[in-house]
Amino acid sequence: MDTDRDKSISMTDISRMAGVSVATVSRIINQNGRYSAETERRVRDIIEKYHYTPNMAAKGLKTRRTNFVGILVPDITNDFFGWIVREIQNGLRIHGYMAFVCDTDENEEIERQYISMLGAVNPSGMIIISGNTSELGNGLGDLPAIYIDRAPVVGAGEVTVIESDNYGGAKLAVQELYEKGCRRIACIRSARVISTYSSRYSGYRDQLELYGLYADGRLDLRVDEITFQAARQAVEELLDSGAEFDGIFGTADWLALGAVEALKGRGLRVPEDVKVVGFDDISLASLSTTPLTTIRQKTDVLGRTAAEEIVKMMQGSPDWKHRILVDVSLIRRETT
Amino acid sequence: MDTDRDKSISMTDISRMAGVSVATVSRIINQNGRYSAETERRVRDIIEKYHYTPNMAAKGLKTRRTNFVGILVPDITNDFFGWIVREIQNGLRIHGYMAFVCDTDENEEIERQYISMLGAVNPSGMIIISGNTSELGNGLGDLPAIYIDRAPVVGAGEVTVIESDNYGGAKLAVQELYEKGCRRIACIRSARVISTYSSRYSGYRDQLELYGLYADGRLDLRVDEITFQAARQAVEELLDSGAEFDGIFGTADWLALGAVEALKGRGLRVPEDVKVVGFDDISLASLSTTPLTTIRQKTDVLGRTAAEEIVKMMQGSPDWKHRILVDVSLIRRETT
DNA sequence: GTGAAAGCGCTAACAG
DNA sequence: CTGTTAGCGCTTTCAC
């Protein structure tokens, strides 16, 4: 039936051509010693000649481990995550790992599906960027796992998480607003309970308190979706409500951008009438109508560190769970 | 050694518990018929109870096919590709396929590495988005493959490619400009020969001709890089040259955006003095200073179609190579 | 240094 | 309808 489906040769073919046993070929390929230089040369020549590549399925079946790592990402259309994914992949690639990048579109059902599918392909590790996941264990057992950005709801110290200094960043944002004269500062955040946003909100509250400012409940905007549109609408409603404010801290750039849009749409000037600070520093932040002042997250450090850590864990390093904090910085542009 | 590494049970375990042979279990799982309803129920109960998931490595080893598909994408940080990838994944997921999303960062060396790594994991298909790849075959043999957007350099009819109606879109753009009163329309495109841009340029020429308009060679701007900066500079030079024009067709949004910037920088009003139309409809198009009128590419259709086609091919449909054209539409905003 | 042999979990004839 | 059997390509004792 198979006409010539697989041109690729197997270890058996090589062993035959080299006149040695498959065991020897295996040892050579995995550099496990116990073979002569002479034999090695002969085998390697053949490997070279036929472009032999080991069959990962067979290898994985036998060793019960793969060179796959699963990456769960909530929104691949957001370049913030795109940058992180790129960096992770660079880190993984040099160690020979391949990534199943799974875009969950912030949807728990899809996330569940991916987790189940990942369970079947037996990845050696997982990097979860900002997922909903509180349990995860469901399909993936006790796989090495790293969380970036959003920590799962389980007890602290239970997992390894790499995150930006969300709390500190929020304080920086409020500080900038305050120093530029704002005294009534609103905050837009996700209505869902997500550690990232909670931390930023805490930073916002604490910094206000530091200035002896009262955090008016009406200025605490919560949106169901972390999108431009949702933020714009929320701010328009705030405007309609007649509440007074002179600054807005958007806990994500898309939210801040939506806020700016709402403000301008109502004839308010940014930054003259209202100042705005975002969080993340996505590409659009610097290119939008009014370039956005924001808190930059180091996507490269976040991604690179995650890759390094997961590789370590997959290679057997005792994975004592820990937390890595990455610092952030204020990028001052034209909305303040 | 292994303490309890794998909690997961195997088909053999199930067969034992159900008091049947593994063959029967296999038939039930793959719905190959030849088993009684009674047996099926018993087996399914056990599967349910223990959350059994088939081991893809073993299955792949045996059947010589996997549920993996490789996706080569040139720039995962560009939301245009992000949207396409999301849509592809949605299409693949419902059919049970997982994707190795490989960001090549427009780098041939990285692309080569991924192709080699993909060869080892034996994917069932490939989706190549706008890569450099002209040969590809190197490591992947004659795998089912779909190209999106940019076709490889091999002879036409050799591969399946899905692309937007670049020619028609360009005509639409020029039509819009013409109907809004423009009579001297410039065009900015890539200096490199890329099918996408060539088609758009042809559409531009043909549509002008249709109106009996002369395509002034001085109004044919070519830039080395498809960037905001390059376009801005090109238009500034055009302005300096004293050439007259009242419309600009940017063959990519980034180019159109750069043009708008140049125009405004020189005190010209958009759209009053000069009108501009772009191509792609990236997120920034609607969010920039002056929202850009542009030709929208249906990233969702592009992605979904690619997924459907590759699934068909992977499931054995005779893959007579063909070309699928996706229609585009004019999004009228404030630059016309 | 090298080889023989036993599977990893699953599928696919081939016999009943 | 069901079971037996032979591997897929590779790693890994255990002998020699």
XYZ file of C-alpha atoms (C1' of nucleotides) in Angstrom:
704
model
C 0.000 0.000 0.000
C 2.516 2.561 1.134
C 4.201 3.502 -2.070
C 7.070 5.373 -0.553
C 5.475 7.290 2.214
C 8.511 7.524 4.402
C 11.780 8.239 2.811
C 13.303 8.549 6.259
C 15.541 5.794 7.476
C 15.517 4.231 10.909
C 18.146 3.331 13.417
C 17.888 -0.239 12.263
C 18.770 0.775 8.738
C 21.788 2.599 10.026
C 22.924 -0.265 12.191
C 22.688 -2.575 9.240
C 24.642 -0.287 6.972
C 27.297 0.271 9.588
C 27.494 -3.372 10.456
C 26.797 -2.811 14.135
C 23.825 -3.316 16.397
C 21.101 -0.826 17.002
C 22.197 -0.639 20.597
C 25.505 0.766 19.522
C 23.910 3.263 17.217
C 21.672 4.358 20.032
C 24.622 4.844 22.334
C 26.408 6.925 19.775
C 23.445 9.118 19.073
C 22.828 9.723 22.735
C 26.496 9.944 23.505
C 26.268 7.351 26.200
C 29.831 6.155 25.760
C 30.933 2.556 25.351
C 31.741 2.667 21.687
C 34.967 3.094 19.760
C 35.904 6.219 17.924
C 36.139 4.152 14.794
C 32.589 2.883 15.084
C 31.338 6.289 15.902
C 32.831 7.812 12.792
C 31.322 5.173 10.602
C 27.884 5.600 12.092
C 27.993 9.354 12.039
C 28.934 9.342 8.404
C 25.869 7.353 7.574
C 23.674 9.573 9.694
C 25.061 12.553 7.879
C 24.692 11.018 4.485
C 21.067 10.057 4.890
C 20.011 13.038 6.963
C 18.824 10.709 9.659
C 16.649 12.205 12.364
C 15.521 10.113 15.323
C 11.843 9.370 15.491
C 10.571 11.280 18.477
C 7.447 9.196 18.782
C 9.439 6.021 19.296
C 11.885 7.732 21.573
C 9.104 9.287 23.570
C 7.259 6.036 23.806
C 10.257 4.334 25.255
C 11.618 7.023 27.530
C 8.252 8.387 28.547
C 9.362 11.880 27.914
C 9.320 14.222 24.952
C 10.914 17.413 23.816
C 7.522 19.090 23.770
C 6.447 21.873 26.005
C 2.960 23.240 26.054
C 2.409 26.978 26.143
C -0.968 28.301 27.124
C -1.462 31.891 26.063
C -4.673 33.868 26.518
C -4.502 36.115 23.488
C -2.082 35.561 20.672
C -3.420 38.609 18.847
C -2.065 40.837 21.585
C 1.505 41.628 20.766
C 2.404 41.769 24.435
C 1.980 38.015 24.530
C 3.465 37.689 21.086
C 6.732 39.122 22.334
C 6.789 36.815 25.306
C 6.070 33.786 23.160
C 8.851 34.714 20.780
C 11.322 34.959 23.617
C 10.223 31.688 25.153
C 10.583 29.943 21.840
C 14.077 31.257 21.371
C 14.996 29.910 24.761
C 13.431 26.543 24.112
C 14.704 26.099 20.603
C 18.365 26.229 21.513
C 17.741 23.406 23.945
C 15.946 21.370 21.337
C 12.421 21.773 22.640
C 9.366 22.382 20.496
C 6.348 24.304 21.710
C 2.680 23.653 21.312
C 1.484 27.217 21.464
C -2.168 27.159 22.470
C -4.188 30.330 22.172
C -7.061 30.050 24.606
C -8.683 33.321 23.631
C -9.343 33.925 27.345
C -11.863 31.121 27.170
C -11.982 28.510 29.901
C -13.643 25.905 27.759
C -10.953 26.153 25.111
C -8.312 26.080 27.794
C -9.795 22.904 29.155
C -9.782 21.349 25.721
C -6.157 22.190 25.192
C -5.175 20.830 28.553
C -6.858 17.590 27.715
C -5.217 17.417 24.307
C -1.868 18.246 25.799
C -2.327 15.407 28.215
C -2.438 13.012 25.298
C 0.782 14.211 23.731
C 2.703 13.998 26.935
C 4.667 17.253 27.009
C 7.657 17.462 29.332
C 6.675 20.803 30.716
C 4.157 23.612 30.630
C 4.407 27.349 30.529
C 1.170 29.006 31.391
C 0.872 32.627 30.518
C -1.830 34.277 32.301
C -4.420 31.536 32.088
C -7.577 30.995 34.049
C -6.189 27.783 35.344
C -6.584 27.234 38.997
C -6.383 23.501 38.956
C -4.677 22.531 35.734
C -3.697 19.265 37.300
C -6.739 17.714 35.733
C -5.053 16.408 32.666
C -1.445 17.230 33.217
C -0.558 15.554 36.482
C 2.427 17.037 38.211
C 4.263 18.193 35.148
C 6.980 20.805 35.570
C 5.149 24.059 35.104
C 5.906 27.742 35.108
C 3.357 30.477 35.357
C 4.011 33.836 33.834
C 2.220 36.954 34.809
C -0.923 35.554 36.380
C -0.508 33.169 39.276
C -2.986 30.359 39.769
C -5.311 30.555 42.691
C -3.758 27.685 44.610
C -1.789 28.435 47.717
C 1.309 30.542 47.253
C 4.568 28.675 47.204
C 2.862 25.834 45.405
C 4.090 26.755 41.975
C 6.834 28.636 40.234
C 5.694 31.966 38.928
C 7.485 34.665 37.040
C 5.830 38.011 37.086
C 6.383 41.670 36.643
C 6.292 43.893 39.643
C 2.671 44.704 39.092
C 2.215 46.274 42.457
C 5.255 48.502 42.122
C 4.361 49.391 38.565
C 0.916 50.538 39.570
C 2.433 52.724 42.249
C 4.739 54.228 39.649
C 1.788 54.954 37.419
C -0.155 56.692 40.143
C 2.927 58.584 41.191
C 3.347 59.930 37.666
C -0.285 60.983 37.575
C -0.040 62.605 40.985
C 3.130 64.467 40.199
C 1.573 65.813 37.041
C -1.163 67.254 39.146
C -3.936 64.677 39.209
C -5.890 64.404 42.401
C -8.922 62.396 41.364
C -7.597 59.295 39.696
C -9.799 56.588 38.243
C -8.739 53.007 37.646
C -9.944 50.555 35.020
C -9.410 46.880 35.563
C -10.792 43.482 34.742
C -13.961 42.483 36.499
C -12.566 38.995 36.816
C -10.302 38.169 39.702
C -6.891 37.818 38.147
C -3.796 38.190 40.272
C -2.134 40.574 37.852
C -4.976 43.011 37.963
C -5.515 42.627 41.658
C -1.906 43.525 42.344
C -2.097 46.549 40.130
C -5.232 47.641 41.849
C -3.601 47.244 45.234
C -0.678 49.348 44.110
C -3.092 51.981 42.905
C -4.954 52.058 46.222
C -1.848 52.055 48.338
C -0.212 54.811 46.394
C -3.319 56.959 46.603
C -3.378 56.380 50.301
C 0.221 57.410 50.514
C -0.810 60.767 49.119
C -3.719 60.948 51.500
C -6.076 60.648 48.556
C -9.459 59.058 48.840
C -10.194 56.280 46.348
C -13.687 57.073 45.264
C -15.604 53.873 44.589
C -17.201 55.393 41.528
C -13.772 55.803 40.020
C -13.093 52.093 40.254
C -14.104 50.889 36.801
C -14.403 47.210 36.096
C -14.821 45.747 32.656
C -15.897 42.274 31.628
C -13.478 42.052 28.767
C -9.997 43.420 28.584
C -10.592 45.296 25.366
C -10.417 48.729 23.858
C -14.163 48.811 23.343
C -15.063 47.785 26.857
C -12.815 50.443 28.320
C -14.121 53.129 26.029
C -17.652 52.324 27.007
C -16.824 52.247 30.691
C -15.225 55.646 30.543
C -18.095 57.077 28.540
C -20.444 55.879 31.228
C -18.248 57.392 33.873
C -18.388 60.659 31.997
C -22.156 60.400 31.730
C -22.431 59.769 35.434
C -20.991 63.175 36.023
C -18.259 61.892 38.279
C -15.245 64.143 38.362
C -11.748 62.948 37.691
C -8.542 64.229 36.192
C -6.518 61.070 35.753
C -7.002 57.474 34.703
C -4.833 54.484 35.409
C -5.545 51.785 32.854
C -4.314 48.486 34.228
C -3.584 47.350 30.671
C -2.668 49.409 27.617
C -5.732 48.378 25.695
C -7.840 49.695 28.539
C -5.906 52.945 28.715
C -6.179 53.377 24.974
C -9.914 52.862 25.105
C -10.099 55.447 27.841
C -8.194 57.988 25.781
C -10.553 57.375 22.898
C -13.596 57.947 25.086
C -12.139 61.115 26.500
C -11.323 62.603 23.130
C -14.617 61.492 21.725
C -16.277 63.660 24.336
C -14.151 66.618 23.514
C -11.795 66.359 26.460
C -8.143 66.968 25.902
C -5.447 64.497 26.858
C -3.311 65.254 28.758
C -4.557 68.791 29.447
C -7.921 67.871 30.906
C -7.330 64.278 31.884
C -4.070 62.348 32.070
C -3.775 58.664 31.398
C -1.223 55.956 32.176
C -1.383 52.408 30.907
C 0.391 49.151 31.652
C 2.362 46.737 29.432
C 3.767 48.969 26.712
C 2.366 47.172 23.698
C 3.496 48.390 20.274
C 0.408 50.424 19.807
C 1.182 52.443 22.918
C 3.892 54.385 21.160
C 2.129 54.615 17.809
C -1.380 55.570 18.685
C -2.895 58.964 18.128
C -1.581 60.275 21.354
C 1.388 58.168 22.372
C 0.608 56.570 25.685
C 2.524 56.985 28.901
C 2.732 53.519 30.328
C 4.474 51.018 32.565
C 6.724 48.833 30.493
C 6.941 45.154 31.236
C 10.109 43.417 30.142
C 8.614 40.812 27.886
C 12.059 39.603 26.909
C 13.123 38.934 30.480
C 9.784 37.374 31.312
C 9.973 35.024 28.335
C 13.634 34.201 28.544
C 13.504 33.466 32.242
C 10.499 31.224 31.820
C 12.284 29.237 29.145
C 15.395 28.858 31.246
C 13.481 27.783 34.304
C 11.324 25.244 32.567
C 14.323 23.732 30.820
C 16.059 23.385 34.152
C 13.048 21.713 35.651
C 12.588 19.391 32.721
C 16.176 18.344 32.967
C 15.585 17.223 36.479
C 16.566 20.156 38.618
C 14.789 19.860 41.955
C 11.907 22.170 41.325
C 11.543 23.939 44.587
C 8.756 26.289 43.778
C 9.656 29.897 43.776
C 8.625 33.288 42.598
C 10.615 35.574 40.375
C 9.813 39.251 40.238
C 10.788 41.263 37.175
C 11.043 44.997 37.532
C 9.089 47.423 35.389
C 9.645 51.016 34.343
C 7.676 54.105 33.531
C 7.737 55.197 29.897
C 6.656 58.794 29.763
C 4.884 59.807 26.581
C 2.146 62.251 25.708
C -0.821 61.279 27.813
C 0.678 62.789 30.940
C 13.091 4.452 40.314
C 9.895 5.873 38.948
C 7.926 6.537 42.067
C 4.615 7.131 40.418
C 5.502 9.145 37.422
C 2.604 8.094 35.304
C -0.749 7.838 36.879
C -2.228 7.353 33.442
C -3.497 3.955 32.507
C -2.979 2.175 29.235
C -5.199 0.332 26.855
C -3.908 -2.891 28.282
C -5.076 -1.892 31.728
C -8.486 -1.157 30.356
C -8.725 -4.409 28.466
C -7.834 -6.290 31.598
C -10.388 -4.499 33.709
C -13.075 -4.976 31.112
C -12.174 -8.568 30.549
C -11.644 -8.139 26.825
C -8.650 -7.944 24.543
C -6.783 -4.798 23.687
C -7.879 -5.220 20.109
C -11.463 -4.804 21.152
C -10.660 -1.760 23.202
C -8.814 -0.299 20.259
C -11.775 -0.901 17.990
C -14.111 0.776 20.385
C -11.903 3.793 20.832
C -11.452 4.208 17.133
C -15.034 3.281 16.418
C -14.033 0.654 13.943
C -17.098 -1.448 14.541
C -17.121 -5.153 15.292
C -17.979 -4.993 18.967
C -21.180 -5.373 20.919
C -23.006 -2.518 22.505
C -22.642 -4.282 25.798
C -18.868 -4.492 25.534
C -18.665 -0.941 24.397
C -20.561 0.321 27.391
C -18.346 -1.562 29.771
C -15.177 -0.281 28.171
C -16.393 3.273 27.914
C -17.304 3.284 31.556
C -13.796 2.357 32.499
C -12.343 4.937 30.145
C -14.569 7.515 31.720
C -13.783 6.465 35.221
C -10.032 6.590 34.836
C -9.906 9.548 32.479
C -8.058 7.469 29.982
C -6.403 9.297 27.120
C -4.692 7.386 24.341
C -0.960 7.778 24.144
C -0.301 9.679 20.976
C 3.321 8.647 20.811
C 2.392 4.980 20.632
C -0.415 5.627 18.243
C 1.789 7.763 16.069
C 4.533 5.223 16.115
C 2.196 2.576 14.883
C 0.125 4.480 12.363
C 2.947 6.667 11.143
C 0.838 9.708 11.473
C 0.188 12.230 14.190
C -2.325 14.879 15.043
C 0.396 17.502 14.841
C 0.583 20.243 12.301
C 3.463 22.634 12.024
C 2.789 26.313 11.515
C 5.576 28.542 10.303
C 4.879 32.182 10.972
C 7.293 35.016 10.217
C 6.367 37.368 13.020
C 4.209 36.346 15.917
C 4.432 39.848 17.365
C 2.475 41.242 14.412
C -1.205 41.060 15.177
C -2.074 40.452 11.533
C -0.430 37.055 11.861
C -1.741 36.629 15.377
C -5.295 36.752 14.096
C -4.567 34.258 11.383
C -2.911 31.884 13.817
C -5.843 32.093 16.186
C -8.252 31.198 13.444
C -6.125 28.341 12.201
C -5.946 26.932 15.690
C -9.682 27.096 16.120
C -10.098 25.188 12.916
C -7.537 22.594 13.876
C -8.660 22.141 17.434
C -12.152 21.011 16.611
C -10.640 18.298 14.474
C -8.331 17.234 17.239
C -5.104 18.591 15.806
C -2.422 20.357 17.802
C -0.153 22.996 16.322
C 3.537 23.572 16.705
C 3.533 27.291 16.129
C 7.014 28.293 15.057
C 7.901 31.958 14.981
C 10.763 32.363 12.543
C 11.236 36.051 13.139
C 11.721 36.465 9.374
C 15.006 34.624 9.820
C 15.996 31.902 7.389
C 18.363 30.180 9.779
C 15.685 29.844 12.433
C 13.255 28.659 9.807
C 15.701 25.990 8.770
C 16.121 24.863 12.358
C 12.403 24.556 12.863
C 11.969 22.615 9.675
C 14.569 20.177 10.836
C 13.018 19.848 14.274
C 9.593 19.421 12.752
C 10.959 16.631 10.651
C 11.744 14.694 13.799
C 8.285 14.991 15.288
C 6.580 13.864 12.157
C 3.719 16.324 11.750
C 0.856 15.352 9.476
C 0.757 18.682 7.731
C 2.248 22.139 7.435
C 0.828 25.612 7.137
C 3.340 28.148 6.000
C 2.447 31.756 6.427
C 4.459 33.999 4.283
C 7.807 32.365 4.936
C 11.026 32.538 2.991
C 10.718 28.907 2.143
C 11.213 28.074 -1.434
C 12.365 24.534 -0.960
C 11.004 23.376 2.372
C 11.181 19.822 1.170
C 14.527 19.457 2.831
C 13.305 17.964 6.037
C 9.627 17.562 5.471
C 9.345 15.383 2.411
C 6.072 15.688 0.589
C 3.915 16.510 3.549
C 0.504 18.073 2.909
C 1.194 21.785 2.966
C -0.727 25.002 2.604
C 0.764 28.379 1.949
C -0.969 31.518 3.074
C -0.410 34.912 1.555
C 2.915 34.449 -0.143
C 3.461 31.554 -2.491
C 6.815 29.823 -2.655
C 8.928 30.390 -5.690
C 8.367 26.963 -7.224
C 6.239 26.681 -10.320
C 2.616 27.702 -9.987
C 0.144 24.893 -9.570
C 2.719 23.029 -7.510
C 1.273 23.916 -4.163
C -1.948 24.958 -2.541
C -2.026 28.609 -1.664
C -4.649 30.730 -0.005
C -4.469 34.422 -0.558
C -6.497 37.575 -0.481
C -7.706 39.139 -3.687
C -4.839 41.558 -3.785
C -5.532 42.622 -7.333
C -9.212 43.284 -6.727
C -8.496 45.034 -3.463
C -6.141 47.440 -5.139
C -8.774 48.245 -7.725
C -11.247 48.946 -4.946
C -8.778 51.273 -3.305
C -8.204 53.240 -6.468
C -11.911 53.330 -7.161
C -12.556 54.861 -3.763
C -9.912 57.473 -4.364
C -11.255 58.235 -7.820
C -14.820 58.544 -6.683
C -13.781 60.917 -3.964
C -12.309 63.123 -6.622
C -8.666 62.106 -6.898
C -7.177 62.245 -10.356
C -3.467 62.032 -9.649
C -2.943 58.976 -7.510
C 0.407 57.834 -6.189
C 1.249 54.302 -5.095
C 3.731 53.116 -2.475
C 4.924 49.546 -2.572
C 7.794 47.286 -1.644
C 10.884 47.478 -3.793
C 11.263 43.724 -3.408
C 9.393 41.458 -5.758
C 6.754 39.821 -3.625
C 3.678 38.372 -5.247
C 1.368 40.133 -2.844
C 2.672 43.561 -3.688
C 3.004 42.934 -7.378
C -0.657 42.013 -7.583
C -1.683 45.134 -5.753
C 0.371 47.253 -8.063
C -1.218 45.636 -11.095
C -4.649 46.362 -9.726
C -3.685 49.961 -9.212
C -2.433 50.348 -12.788
C -5.383 48.604 -14.352
C -7.915 50.594 -12.439
C -6.256 53.851 -13.360
C -6.312 52.797 -16.965
C -9.987 52.031 -16.680
C -10.539 55.659 -15.794
C -8.351 56.765 -18.638
C -5.857 58.076 -16.131
C -2.174 58.201 -16.828
C 0.039 56.480 -14.263
C 2.818 58.935 -13.816
C 6.077 57.101 -13.160
C 7.060 59.662 -10.563
C 4.049 58.687 -8.543
C 5.199 55.072 -8.301
C 7.018 55.016 -4.979
C 9.094 52.026 -3.984
C 10.503 51.469 -0.519
C 13.153 49.045 0.643
C 11.426 48.173 3.868
C 7.759 47.853 4.514
C 7.758 50.278 7.400
C 6.146 53.436 8.618
C 9.434 55.290 8.490
C 10.340 54.287 4.965
C 6.958 55.373 3.652
C 7.070 58.672 5.445
C 10.425 59.437 3.952
C 9.354 58.429 0.467
C 6.347 60.712 0.573
C 8.390 63.584 1.928
C 10.724 63.192 -1.010
C 7.797 63.105 -3.385
C 6.553 66.319 -1.868
C 9.998 67.880 -2.217
C 10.137 66.908 -5.846
C 7.205 69.126 -6.502
C 5.199 66.383 -8.154
C 1.505 66.948 -7.925
C -0.900 64.395 -6.558
C -4.145 64.298 -4.643
C -4.320 60.670 -3.580
C -2.085 57.884 -2.306
C -2.619 54.169 -2.380
C -0.454 52.506 0.272
C -0.104 48.815 -0.553
C 0.139 48.036 3.173
C -1.302 49.876 6.134
C 2.078 50.629 7.579
C 2.977 52.367 4.346
C -0.269 54.318 4.199
C 0.145 55.358 7.810
C 3.638 56.624 7.101
C 2.279 58.574 4.158
C -0.381 60.237 6.276
C 2.267 61.205 8.768
C 4.417 62.800 6.058
C 1.472 64.694 4.632
C 0.407 66.111 7.939
C 3.956 66.887 8.866
C 4.092 69.163 5.827
C 0.905 70.919 6.748
C -1.319 69.164 4.244
C -4.747 68.105 5.343
C -5.992 64.541 5.083
C -8.413 63.933 3.494
C -9.119 67.486 2.278
C -5.877 68.017 0.372
C -4.771 64.453 -0.175
C -6.698 61.231 0.351
C -5.122 57.961 1.391
C -6.127 54.303 1.282
C -4.169 51.442 2.835
C -4.254 47.658 2.734
C -4.640 44.978 5.441
C -6.633 46.715 8.133
C -4.270 46.100 11.005
C -5.468 47.127 14.468
C -3.628 50.350 14.253
C -5.543 51.387 11.139
C -8.662 52.155 13.104
C -6.873 53.510 16.123
C -4.379 55.885 14.647
C -4.624 59.636 14.703
C -6.696 59.810 11.584
C -8.405 56.464 11.204
C -7.315 54.959 7.949
C -9.535 54.017 5.048
C -8.220 50.674 3.972
C -8.784 47.354 2.266
C -9.534 44.755 4.863
C -8.098 41.294 4.529
C -10.221 38.640 6.143
C -7.720 37.098 8.504
C -10.453 34.872 9.856
C -11.332 33.454 6.463
C -7.679 33.107 5.538
C -6.978 31.178 8.715
C -10.135 29.139 8.787
C -9.815 28.110 5.169
C -6.215 27.092 5.683
C -7.237 24.915 8.592
C -10.063 23.307 6.673
C -7.918 22.608 3.659
C -5.042 21.131 5.572
C -7.394 18.919 7.550
C -8.925 17.681 4.331
C -5.529 16.934 2.923
C -4.368 15.209 6.070
C -7.421 13.041 6.038
C -6.486 11.760 2.664
C -8.368 13.973 0.275
C -6.576 13.876 -3.066
C -4.592 17.046 -2.758
C -4.840 18.451 -6.217
C -2.972 21.646 -5.736
C -5.073 24.701 -6.072
C -5.357 28.334 -5.294
C -8.013 29.923 -3.178
C -8.796 33.579 -3.454
C -10.346 35.356 -0.499
C -12.243 38.518 -1.197
C -11.421 41.782 0.488
C -13.478 44.829 1.288
C -13.136 48.543 1.529
C -13.328 49.981 5.025
C -14.093 53.623 4.693
C -12.676 55.752 7.484
C -11.340 59.250 7.686
C -8.533 59.444 5.200
C -10.885 59.632 2.229
C 33.285 -2.130 23.184
C 29.356 -4.600 21.502
C 25.055 -7.333 20.816
C 20.675 -9.829 22.026
C 16.420 -9.212 23.706
C 12.570 -7.241 26.036
C 9.289 -4.124 25.774
C 6.977 1.272 25.742
C 1.209 1.588 24.099
C -1.021 1.008 20.253
C -2.988 -0.791 15.548
C -4.030 -4.048 12.030
C -4.056 -8.147 9.824
C -5.613 -12.708 10.436
C -8.089 -16.383 12.568
C -11.820 -17.910 14.684
C -18.311 -10.108 17.526
C -13.642 -11.174 19.670
C -8.816 -12.620 20.547
C -3.863 -13.576 18.965
C -0.034 -11.872 17.117
C 3.376 -9.144 15.116
C 5.622 -5.234 15.023
C 6.222 0.625 14.637
C 11.614 2.780 16.166
C 13.878 3.316 19.988
C 16.268 2.602 24.812
C 18.108 -0.221 28.153
C 19.435 -3.947 31.071
C 22.287 -7.810 30.973
C 25.629 -10.769 29.012
C 29.887 -11.477 26.620
